[in-house]
């Protein structure tokens, strides 16, 4: 009797484990790390939100926010004619800012496709522009040596079979209202459309490095993996582009191979995100100002230091940054974004060694006050980012005997290492035998955030 119970419970545990082991494909952790290696090395990418909402110039959610009907929204499509669109210029700006990859909206929630699709008329080639803007973009970015990624919205506010839900411009309040709105809509048809279009973007533009599906919102009047057919979809993605890196918004968190990295949006993580106790690849996506699509009158632009801190801090916690621009209806990147990119580029030009190939510093290194640490495990160099420039003496706790050479990163000028403060030092200053002092110039170097590069023993 006891034996049977034991056996039964073993079987239950095993089978529940098997169910928990939901899988999209077989890949070992080592293989995954290798597949993501370029991305974890590169750290910094450009996000691009561009669609017909650029013409409204007041957020990519304008259709939902103002509950605009399809008929009234049509004017943005009819007038879409970005005569100044020159993706080579965009790519050059991204590259000069230090960005190594870019992700563009092939279709956002509004449903408009930036590519020529066989499965819809609501596409760029039917606007006055009349060219496959995505094709031009891919060619230009690749030619500049940037990796290319596609954002594709799972949500669709234009497709007639897509059922109205709580984020739809026609959203309702009660079940009865939804039933009425959706009685002639069939998600099965939309699921097929989704698969067809994802097949198009992953088949017609060569090797695609990143896929950014957006987004799931399960629950009441929401949508999740069954609505999208996510399991099938992801299997298809892995088949079409085995090397691709995919974000985590298709509601496949419990599935092995269902996602590659997590996507904290518009906030800074407190520490390196984990899943089931393990540190996972992550990328925060952020805007320069409060909107993804072009927003003429939005004024909350982050300044250069905030943006640099965002990048450095993300790397110091093992993550990436995808920083967004929302090009205008003319196809240009507006001056505010251009100048933000330019300033970041000035810093990156001389300091990118503390970003590329870097990650969280080993726990034995303590970040001095008002600083952020990054570390390159290959070169065994530690980077101290001085967020608030100190006055001359700077104590590095526990670093005695660990440093071979110290210099400013931006100009490779030596920083002298002293073992003690000098005269007049108080016994109880907190300075310990294992600490060292370095001597910084009184004048803050002419870079937004100076970086000390420590070549370690
Ligand atoms: C959100 C928004 C969307 C934006 C995206 C970027 O999901 O719906 O407008 O594209 O975040 O992460």
CSV table of C-alpha atoms and ligand atoms in Angstrom, one decimal:
chain,number,residue,atom,x,y,z
A,1,UNK,CA,0.0,0.0,0.0
A,2,UNK,CA,2.7,2.4,1.1
A,3,UNK,CA,4.7,1.5,-2.0
A,4,UNK,CA,1.8,2.3,-4.3
A,5,UNK,CA,1.3,5.7,-2.7
A,6,UNK,CA,5.0,6.4,-3.0
A,7,UNK,CA,5.0,5.3,-6.6
A,8,UNK,CA,1.9,7.4,-7.4
A,9,UNK,CA,3.3,10.5,-5.8
A,10,UNK,CA,6.6,10.0,-7.8
A,11,UNK,CA,4.6,9.8,-11.0
A,12,UNK,CA,2.6,12.9,-10.1
A,13,UNK,CA,5.7,14.9,-9.4
A,14,UNK,CA,7.4,13.7,-12.5
A,15,UNK,CA,4.5,14.4,-14.8
A,16,UNK,CA,3.9,17.9,-13.2
A,17,UNK,CA,7.6,18.5,-13.9
A,18,UNK,CA,7.2,17.4,-17.5
A,19,UNK,CA,4.2,19.8,-17.9
A,20,UNK,CA,6.2,22.6,-16.3
A,21,UNK,CA,9.0,21.9,-18.8
A,22,UNK,CA,7.1,23.5,-21.7
A,23,UNK,CA,9.4,23.8,-24.7
A,24,UNK,CA,9.5,25.7,-27.9
A,25,UNK,CA,12.8,24.1,-28.9
A,26,UNK,CA,15.9,22.4,-27.5
A,27,UNK,CA,18.8,24.6,-26.7
A,28,UNK,CA,21.2,24.3,-23.8
A,29,UNK,CA,22.0,27.3,-21.6
A,30,UNK,CA,25.5,27.5,-23.1
A,31,UNK,CA,24.1,27.6,-26.6
A,32,UNK,CA,21.8,30.4,-25.7
A,33,UNK,CA,24.6,32.4,-24.1
A,34,UNK,CA,26.5,32.0,-27.4
A,35,UNK,CA,23.6,33.0,-29.5
A,36,UNK,CA,23.1,36.1,-27.5
A,37,UNK,CA,26.8,36.9,-27.2
A,38,UNK,CA,27.0,39.7,-29.7
A,39,UNK,CA,23.9,41.4,-28.1
A,40,UNK,CA,25.2,41.2,-24.5
A,41,UNK,CA,28.5,42.6,-25.8
A,42,UNK,CA,27.0,45.5,-27.7
A,43,UNK,CA,24.8,46.8,-24.9
A,44,UNK,CA,23.3,49.8,-26.7
A,45,UNK,CA,20.7,50.0,-29.5
A,46,UNK,CA,18.3,52.3,-31.1
A,47,UNK,CA,14.5,51.8,-31.0
A,48,UNK,CA,12.5,53.4,-33.8
A,49,UNK,CA,8.8,54.0,-33.6
A,50,UNK,CA,7.5,55.2,-37.0
A,51,UNK,CA,4.1,54.9,-38.5
A,52,UNK,CA,1.2,57.0,-39.6
A,53,UNK,CA,0.7,58.3,-36.0
A,54,UNK,CA,3.8,60.4,-36.7
A,55,UNK,CA,1.5,62.7,-38.6
A,56,UNK,CA,-0.8,63.2,-35.7
A,57,UNK,CA,2.4,64.1,-33.7
A,58,UNK,CA,0.8,63.3,-30.4
A,59,UNK,CA,1.7,59.8,-29.3
A,60,UNK,CA,1.5,56.4,-31.1
A,61,UNK,CA,-1.5,55.6,-28.9
A,62,UNK,CA,-3.5,58.6,-30.3
A,63,UNK,CA,-6.1,56.4,-31.9
A,64,UNK,CA,-6.9,54.8,-28.6
A,65,UNK,CA,-6.4,57.8,-26.4
A,66,UNK,CA,-8.8,59.9,-28.5
A,67,UNK,CA,-11.0,57.0,-29.5
A,68,UNK,CA,-10.6,57.9,-33.2
A,69,UNK,CA,-12.6,55.8,-35.7
A,70,UNK,CA,-11.0,54.1,-38.7
A,71,UNK,CA,-12.6,56.6,-41.0
A,72,UNK,CA,-11.2,59.6,-39.1
A,73,UNK,CA,-7.8,58.0,-38.7
A,74,UNK,CA,-7.5,57.4,-42.4
A,75,UNK,CA,-6.2,60.9,-43.1
A,76,UNK,CA,-2.8,60.0,-41.6
A,77,UNK,CA,-2.5,57.1,-44.1
A,78,UNK,CA,-3.7,59.2,-47.0
A,79,UNK,CA,-1.1,61.9,-46.2
A,80,UNK,CA,1.8,59.6,-45.3
A,81,UNK,CA,4.6,60.8,-47.6
A,82,UNK,CA,8.0,61.1,-45.8
A,83,UNK,CA,9.8,63.0,-48.6
A,84,UNK,CA,12.9,63.5,-46.5
A,85,UNK,CA,13.2,59.9,-45.4
A,86,UNK,CA,16.9,58.9,-45.6
A,87,UNK,CA,17.6,55.9,-43.5
A,88,UNK,CA,21.3,56.1,-44.1
A,89,UNK,CA,21.2,59.4,-42.2
A,90,UNK,CA,19.4,57.6,-39.3
A,91,UNK,CA,21.9,54.8,-39.3
A,92,UNK,CA,24.8,57.2,-39.2
A,93,UNK,CA,23.3,59.0,-36.3
A,94,UNK,CA,22.8,55.8,-34.4
A,95,UNK,CA,26.3,54.7,-35.1
A,96,UNK,CA,27.8,58.0,-34.1
A,97,UNK,CA,25.9,57.8,-30.8
A,98,UNK,CA,27.6,54.5,-30.1
A,99,UNK,CA,24.6,52.3,-30.9
A,100,UNK,CA,25.3,48.9,-32.4
A,101,UNK,CA,21.9,47.6,-33.3
A,102,UNK,CA,18.4,49.0,-34.1
A,103,UNK,CA,14.9,47.8,-33.8
A,104,UNK,CA,12.1,49.4,-35.9
A,105,UNK,CA,8.3,49.1,-35.8
A,106,UNK,CA,7.3,47.1,-38.8
A,107,UNK,CA,3.7,47.4,-37.6
A,108,UNK,CA,2.6,49.2,-34.4
A,109,UNK,CA,-0.8,48.8,-32.7
A,110,UNK,CA,-2.5,51.0,-35.3
A,111,UNK,CA,-2.0,48.1,-37.7
A,112,UNK,CA,-0.2,50.0,-40.5
A,113,UNK,CA,2.7,48.1,-42.0
A,114,UNK,CA,6.0,49.8,-43.0
A,115,UNK,CA,6.5,46.9,-45.3
A,116,UNK,CA,4.9,45.7,-48.5
A,117,UNK,CA,2.6,42.8,-47.3
A,118,UNK,CA,0.5,40.5,-49.4
A,119,UNK,CA,-2.0,40.2,-46.7
A,120,UNK,CA,-3.2,43.8,-46.2
A,121,UNK,CA,-3.9,47.0,-48.1
A,122,UNK,CA,-3.1,49.0,-45.0
A,123,UNK,CA,0.5,49.3,-45.9
A,124,UNK,CA,3.2,51.8,-46.8
A,125,UNK,CA,3.2,50.9,-50.5
A,126,UNK,CA,-0.4,52.1,-50.8
A,127,UNK,CA,0.3,55.5,-49.3
A,128,UNK,CA,1.5,58.4,-51.4
A,129,UNK,CA,5.1,57.3,-50.4
A,130,UNK,CA,4.6,54.1,-52.3
A,131,UNK,CA,7.8,52.4,-51.5
A,132,UNK,CA,8.8,49.6,-49.1
A,133,UNK,CA,10.2,51.8,-46.4
A,134,UNK,CA,11.3,48.8,-44.4
A,135,UNK,CA,13.4,47.4,-47.2
A,136,UNK,CA,15.2,50.8,-47.5
A,137,UNK,CA,15.7,50.9,-43.8
A,138,UNK,CA,17.2,47.4,-43.6
A,139,UNK,CA,19.6,48.0,-46.4
A,140,UNK,CA,20.7,51.3,-45.0
A,141,UNK,CA,21.3,50.0,-41.4
A,142,UNK,CA,23.0,46.9,-42.6
A,143,UNK,CA,25.3,48.9,-44.8
A,144,UNK,CA,26.4,51.0,-41.8
A,145,UNK,CA,27.3,47.8,-40.0
A,146,UNK,CA,24.4,47.9,-37.5
A,147,UNK,CA,22.4,44.8,-36.5
A,148,UNK,CA,18.8,44.9,-37.5
A,149,UNK,CA,15.7,44.1,-35.5
A,150,UNK,CA,12.0,44.1,-36.1
A,151,UNK,CA,9.3,45.2,-33.7
A,152,UNK,CA,5.9,43.7,-34.6
A,153,UNK,CA,2.7,44.5,-32.7
A,154,UNK,CA,0.6,41.6,-31.7
A,155,UNK,CA,-2.1,44.1,-31.0
A,156,UNK,CA,-3.9,45.5,-34.1
A,157,UNK,CA,-6.5,48.3,-34.1
A,158,UNK,CA,-7.2,48.1,-37.8
A,159,UNK,CA,-7.7,44.5,-38.6
A,160,UNK,CA,-11.5,43.8,-38.9
A,161,UNK,CA,-11.3,40.3,-37.4
A,162,UNK,CA,-9.2,41.4,-34.4
A,163,UNK,CA,-11.6,41.3,-31.4
A,164,UNK,CA,-12.1,44.5,-29.4
A,165,UNK,CA,-10.4,44.3,-26.0
A,166,UNK,CA,-9.6,46.7,-23.2
A,167,UNK,CA,-6.8,48.4,-25.0
A,168,UNK,CA,-8.6,48.8,-28.3
A,169,UNK,CA,-9.9,52.3,-29.4
A,170,UNK,CA,-13.4,50.8,-29.3
A,171,UNK,CA,-13.0,49.3,-25.8
A,172,UNK,CA,-16.2,48.9,-23.8
A,173,UNK,CA,-17.3,48.4,-20.2
A,174,UNK,CA,-19.5,45.3,-19.9
A,175,UNK,CA,-19.4,41.8,-21.2
A,176,UNK,CA,-22.6,42.4,-23.2
A,177,UNK,CA,-21.1,45.4,-24.9
A,178,UNK,CA,-18.0,43.3,-25.9
A,179,UNK,CA,-20.1,40.5,-27.1
A,180,UNK,CA,-22.0,42.8,-29.3
A,181,UNK,CA,-18.9,44.5,-30.7
A,182,UNK,CA,-17.2,41.2,-31.4
A,183,UNK,CA,-20.0,39.0,-32.7
A,184,UNK,CA,-18.7,39.2,-36.3
A,185,UNK,CA,-15.0,39.2,-35.4
A,186,UNK,CA,-12.9,36.0,-35.5
A,187,UNK,CA,-9.5,35.9,-33.9
A,188,UNK,CA,-8.8,32.6,-35.8
A,189,UNK,CA,-8.6,34.7,-38.9
A,190,UNK,CA,-6.4,37.3,-37.2
A,191,UNK,CA,-4.1,34.6,-35.8
A,192,UNK,CA,-3.5,33.4,-39.4
A,193,UNK,CA,-2.8,37.0,-40.5
A,194,UNK,CA,-0.3,37.4,-37.7
A,195,UNK,CA,1.6,34.3,-38.7
A,196,UNK,CA,1.5,35.3,-42.4
A,197,UNK,CA,2.9,38.7,-41.7
A,198,UNK,CA,5.6,37.5,-39.3
A,199,UNK,CA,6.5,35.0,-42.0
A,200,UNK,CA,6.8,37.8,-44.5
A,201,UNK,CA,9.1,40.0,-42.3
A,202,UNK,CA,11.3,37.0,-41.4
A,203,UNK,CA,11.6,35.7,-44.9
A,204,UNK,CA,11.8,38.7,-47.2
A,205,UNK,CA,14.6,40.8,-45.6
A,206,UNK,CA,17.5,38.5,-45.1
A,207,UNK,CA,19.0,37.7,-41.7
A,208,UNK,CA,17.1,39.5,-38.9
A,209,UNK,CA,18.9,39.8,-35.6
A,210,UNK,CA,16.1,40.7,-33.2
A,211,UNK,CA,12.3,40.2,-33.1
A,212,UNK,CA,10.4,42.4,-30.7
A,213,UNK,CA,6.8,41.2,-30.3
A,214,UNK,CA,4.5,43.6,-28.4
A,215,UNK,CA,2.5,42.8,-26.2
A,216,UNK,CA,0.3,40.5,-24.1
A,217,UNK,CA,-2.2,41.6,-21.5
A,218,UNK,CA,-4.0,38.5,-20.3
A,219,UNK,CA,-7.0,38.7,-18.0
A,220,UNK,CA,-10.3,40.4,-18.3
A,221,UNK,CA,-11.0,41.8,-21.8
A,222,UNK,CA,-7.3,41.1,-22.4
A,223,UNK,CA,-5.2,38.9,-24.7
A,224,UNK,CA,-2.5,36.3,-24.1
A,225,UNK,CA,-0.7,33.3,-25.7
A,226,UNK,CA,-3.9,31.5,-26.8
A,227,UNK,CA,-5.2,34.6,-28.6
A,228,UNK,CA,-2.0,35.1,-30.5
A,229,UNK,CA,-1.3,31.4,-31.0
A,230,UNK,CA,2.1,32.2,-29.4
A,231,UNK,CA,3.5,28.7,-29.1
A,232,UNK,CA,3.0,28.0,-32.8
A,233,UNK,CA,4.2,31.5,-33.7
A,234,UNK,CA,7.4,31.2,-31.7
A,235,UNK,CA,8.1,27.8,-33.2
A,236,UNK,CA,7.7,29.3,-36.6
A,237,UNK,CA,10.0,32.2,-35.6
A,238,UNK,CA,12.7,29.8,-34.4
A,239,UNK,CA,12.4,27.8,-37.6
A,240,UNK,CA,12.6,30.8,-40.0
A,241,UNK,CA,15.4,32.6,-38.2
A,242,UNK,CA,17.3,30.2,-35.8
A,243,UNK,CA,19.8,32.8,-34.8
A,244,UNK,CA,17.3,35.5,-33.9
A,245,UNK,CA,17.0,37.0,-30.4
A,246,UNK,CA,13.4,37.4,-29.2
A,247,UNK,CA,11.9,39.6,-26.4
A,248,UNK,CA,9.5,38.3,-23.7
A,249,UNK,CA,6.1,39.8,-24.6
A,250,UNK,CA,4.3,36.9,-26.3
A,251,UNK,CA,3.2,35.5,-22.9
A,252,UNK,CA,5.5,32.5,-23.0
A,253,UNK,CA,7.5,33.0,-19.8
A,254,UNK,CA,7.2,29.4,-18.7
A,255,UNK,CA,8.3,28.1,-22.1
A,256,UNK,CA,11.8,27.2,-22.7
A,257,UNK,CA,12.8,29.0,-25.9
A,258,UNK,CA,9.7,31.2,-25.7
A,259,UNK,CA,11.8,34.3,-25.0
A,260,UNK,CA,15.4,35.3,-24.7
A,261,UNK,CA,15.5,38.5,-22.7
A,262,UNK,CA,13.2,40.5,-20.5
A,263,UNK,CA,12.2,44.1,-21.2
A,264,UNK,CA,11.7,46.6,-18.3
A,265,UNK,CA,10.0,49.5,-20.0
A,266,UNK,CA,10.6,53.1,-18.9
A,267,UNK,CA,12.1,52.3,-15.5
A,268,UNK,CA,15.5,51.5,-14.1
A,269,UNK,CA,15.8,48.1,-12.5
A,270,UNK,CA,17.0,48.0,-8.8
A,271,UNK,CA,19.1,45.0,-9.5
A,272,UNK,CA,19.9,42.4,-12.2
A,273,UNK,CA,16.5,40.8,-13.0
A,274,UNK,CA,16.2,37.1,-12.3
A,275,UNK,CA,13.8,34.3,-13.4
A,276,UNK,CA,13.6,31.1,-11.2
A,277,UNK,CA,16.5,32.3,-9.2
A,278,UNK,CA,18.8,32.9,-12.2
A,279,UNK,CA,20.1,36.1,-13.6
A,280,UNK,CA,18.6,36.6,-17.1
A,281,UNK,CA,19.5,38.7,-20.1
A,282,UNK,CA,17.7,42.1,-20.0
A,283,UNK,CA,17.2,45.3,-21.9
A,284,UNK,CA,15.5,48.4,-20.7
A,285,UNK,CA,13.6,50.3,-23.4
A,286,UNK,CA,13.4,54.0,-22.9
A,287,UNK,CA,12.3,57.2,-24.6
A,288,UNK,CA,14.2,60.5,-24.8
A,289,UNK,CA,10.9,62.1,-23.9
A,290,UNK,CA,7.5,60.7,-22.8
A,291,UNK,CA,6.4,59.2,-26.1
A,292,UNK,CA,7.6,56.5,-28.5
A,293,UNK,CA,6.0,58.0,-31.6
A,294,UNK,CA,6.9,61.5,-32.7
A,295,UNK,CA,5.2,63.9,-30.2
A,296,UNK,CA,5.7,67.5,-31.1
A,297,UNK,CA,4.5,69.1,-27.9
A,298,UNK,CA,5.9,66.7,-25.4
A,299,UNK,CA,8.5,68.5,-23.3
A,300,UNK,CA,9.9,66.0,-20.7
A,301,UNK,CA,13.2,65.4,-22.4
A,302,UNK,CA,15.9,63.6,-20.4
A,303,UNK,CA,19.2,65.4,-20.3
A,304,UNK,CA,22.5,64.1,-21.4
A,305,UNK,CA,23.7,63.1,-18.0
A,306,UNK,CA,20.4,61.3,-17.2
A,307,UNK,CA,20.8,59.3,-20.4
A,308,UNK,CA,24.4,58.4,-19.8
A,309,UNK,CA,23.6,57.3,-16.3
A,310,UNK,CA,20.8,55.2,-17.6
A,311,UNK,CA,23.2,53.4,-20.0
A,312,UNK,CA,26.1,53.1,-17.5
A,313,UNK,CA,23.8,51.9,-14.7
A,314,UNK,CA,22.2,49.3,-16.9
A,315,UNK,CA,25.6,47.9,-17.9
A,316,UNK,CA,26.6,48.0,-14.2
A,317,UNK,CA,23.7,45.6,-13.6
A,318,UNK,CA,24.4,43.4,-16.6
A,319,UNK,CA,21.8,44.9,-19.0
A,320,UNK,CA,21.3,46.6,-22.3
A,321,UNK,CA,19.6,49.9,-23.3
A,322,UNK,CA,17.3,50.4,-26.3
A,323,UNK,CA,16.8,54.1,-26.7
A,324,UNK,CA,13.9,55.3,-28.8
A,325,UNK,CA,13.5,57.9,-31.5
A,326,UNK,CA,10.2,58.8,-33.1
A,327,UNK,CA,10.9,60.2,-36.6
A,328,UNK,CA,8.6,62.8,-38.0
A,329,UNK,CA,6.1,62.5,-40.8
A,330,UNK,CA,8.7,64.0,-43.2
A,331,UNK,CA,11.0,61.1,-42.3
A,332,UNK,CA,13.4,63.2,-40.2
A,333,UNK,CA,14.7,62.8,-36.7
A,334,UNK,CA,13.9,66.1,-35.0
A,335,UNK,CA,16.5,68.4,-33.6
A,336,UNK,CA,15.9,67.5,-30.0
A,337,UNK,CA,16.6,63.8,-30.6
A,338,UNK,CA,19.5,64.6,-32.9
A,339,UNK,CA,21.2,66.7,-30.3
A,340,UNK,CA,20.6,64.1,-27.6
A,341,UNK,CA,22.1,61.4,-29.8
A,342,UNK,CA,25.0,63.6,-30.7
A,343,UNK,CA,25.9,64.4,-27.0
A,344,UNK,CA,25.8,60.7,-26.1
A,345,UNK,CA,28.0,60.0,-29.0
A,346,UNK,CA,30.6,62.5,-27.8
A,347,UNK,CA,30.9,60.7,-24.5
A,348,UNK,CA,30.7,57.2,-26.1
A,349,UNK,CA,33.5,58.1,-28.6
A,350,UNK,CA,36.1,58.2,-25.9
A,351,UNK,CA,34.5,56.1,-23.2
A,352,UNK,CA,32.8,53.2,-24.9
A,353,UNK,CA,35.4,50.8,-23.5
A,354,UNK,CA,33.5,50.9,-20.2
A,355,UNK,CA,30.3,49.9,-22.0
A,356,UNK,CA,31.0,47.3,-24.8
A,357,UNK,CA,31.9,43.9,-23.5
A,358,UNK,CA,31.3,45.1,-19.9
A,359,UNK,CA,29.0,43.9,-17.2
A,360,UNK,CA,28.4,44.0,-13.5
A,361,UNK,CA,31.6,44.1,-11.5
A,362,UNK,CA,32.5,41.1,-9.3
A,363,UNK,CA,31.2,41.4,-5.7
A,364,UNK,CA,34.7,41.9,-4.3
A,365,UNK,CA,34.8,45.4,-5.8
A,366,UNK,CA,33.0,48.1,-3.9
A,367,UNK,CA,31.7,51.1,-5.8
A,368,UNK,CA,33.0,54.3,-4.1
A,369,UNK,CA,30.4,57.0,-3.3
A,370,UNK,CA,28.5,58.6,-6.2
A,371,UNK,CA,30.0,56.2,-8.7
A,372,UNK,CA,29.0,53.3,-10.9
A,373,UNK,CA,31.2,50.3,-11.7
A,374,UNK,CA,31.4,48.2,-14.8
A,375,UNK,CA,33.8,45.5,-15.5
A,376,UNK,CA,35.2,43.8,-18.6
A,377,UNK,CA,35.9,40.1,-17.8
A,378,UNK,CA,38.0,39.6,-20.9
A,379,UNK,CA,40.5,42.4,-20.3
A,380,UNK,CA,40.2,42.3,-16.5
A,381,UNK,CA,39.6,46.0,-16.3
A,382,UNK,CA,37.4,47.8,-13.9
A,383,UNK,CA,35.7,51.1,-14.7
A,384,UNK,CA,34.7,53.7,-12.2
A,385,UNK,CA,32.2,56.3,-13.5
A,386,UNK,CA,32.4,59.5,-11.5
A,387,UNK,CA,28.8,60.8,-11.3
A,388,UNK,CA,29.7,63.6,-8.9
A,389,UNK,CA,33.3,64.7,-9.5
A,390,UNK,CA,35.3,64.4,-6.2
A,391,UNK,CA,37.9,66.7,-4.8
A,392,UNK,CA,41.4,65.4,-5.4
A,393,UNK,CA,41.7,62.5,-3.0
A,394,UNK,CA,39.6,59.5,-3.8
A,395,UNK,CA,39.6,56.4,-1.7
A,396,UNK,CA,39.2,53.0,-3.2
A,397,UNK,CA,38.2,50.5,-0.5
A,398,UNK,CA,40.0,47.2,-0.4
A,399,UNK,CA,42.0,47.9,-3.6
A,400,UNK,CA,45.5,47.8,-2.2
A,401,UNK,CA,47.6,45.5,-4.3
A,402,UNK,CA,45.0,44.9,-6.9
A,403,UNK,CA,45.8,47.7,-9.4
A,404,UNK,CA,48.5,47.5,-12.0
A,405,UNK,CA,47.8,50.9,-13.6
A,406,UNK,CA,45.2,53.6,-13.4
A,407,UNK,CA,44.2,56.2,-16.0
A,408,UNK,CA,41.4,58.3,-17.2
A,409,UNK,CA,39.6,56.5,-20.0
A,410,UNK,CA,38.9,59.5,-22.2
A,411,UNK,CA,42.5,60.7,-22.6
A,412,UNK,CA,44.6,57.8,-21.2
A,413,UNK,CA,46.3,60.2,-18.7
A,414,UNK,CA,47.8,58.5,-15.7
A,415,UNK,CA,46.1,58.7,-12.3
A,416,UNK,CA,48.6,58.5,-9.5
A,417,UNK,CA,48.1,55.9,-6.8
A,418,UNK,CA,48.9,57.0,-3.2
A,419,UNK,CA,48.8,54.7,-0.3
A,420,UNK,CA,47.8,57.4,2.2
A,421,UNK,CA,46.1,60.7,2.2
A,422,UNK,CA,49.1,62.6,3.3
A,423,UNK,CA,49.6,65.0,6.2
A,424,UNK,CA,47.0,65.7,8.8
A,425,UNK,CA,45.1,62.5,8.3
A,426,UNK,CA,43.0,61.6,11.2
A,427,UNK,CA,43.4,58.2,12.7
A,428,UNK,CA,39.6,57.5,12.6
A,429,UNK,CA,39.1,58.6,9.0
A,430,UNK,CA,37.9,55.2,8.1
A,431,UNK,CA,40.9,54.6,5.9
A,432,UNK,CA,42.1,51.0,6.3
A,433,UNK,CA,45.3,49.1,5.5
A,434,UNK,CA,43.7,47.5,2.5
A,435,UNK,CA,42.5,50.8,1.0
A,436,UNK,CA,44.3,53.0,-1.4
A,437,UNK,CA,43.9,56.6,-2.5
A,438,UNK,CA,44.2,57.9,-6.0
A,439,UNK,CA,44.9,61.5,-6.8
A,440,UNK,CA,42.5,63.2,-9.2
A,441,UNK,CA,43.1,66.6,-10.8
A,442,UNK,CA,41.2,69.4,-9.2
A,443,UNK,CA,39.5,70.3,-12.5
A,444,UNK,CA,36.9,68.0,-13.7
A,445,UNK,CA,37.9,66.7,-17.1
A,446,UNK,CA,35.8,68.0,-19.9
A,447,UNK,CA,33.5,65.0,-20.3
A,448,UNK,CA,30.0,64.6,-18.9
A,449,UNK,CA,30.9,61.6,-16.7
A,450,UNK,CA,34.6,61.0,-16.3
A,451,UNK,CA,35.7,57.4,-16.2
A,452,UNK,CA,38.6,55.9,-14.3
A,453,UNK,CA,40.0,52.8,-16.0
A,454,UNK,CA,41.8,50.4,-13.6
A,455,UNK,CA,44.0,47.8,-15.2
A,456,UNK,CA,43.9,45.0,-12.6
A,457,UNK,CA,46.6,42.6,-11.5
B,1,LIG,C1,4.3,49.6,-24.9
B,1,LIG,C2,3.4,50.5,-25.8
B,1,LIG,C3,4.0,50.8,-27.1
B,1,LIG,C4,5.5,50.8,-27.2
B,1,LIG,C5,6.2,49.8,-26.4
B,1,LIG,C6,7.6,49.9,-26.3
B,1,LIG,O1,4.0,48.3,-25.0
B,1,LIG,O2,2.2,49.9,-26.1
B,1,LIG,O3,3.4,52.0,-27.6
B,1,LIG,O4,5.7,50.5,-28.5
B,1,LIG,O5,5.7,49.8,-25.1
B,1,LIG,O6,8.2,49.0,-25.4
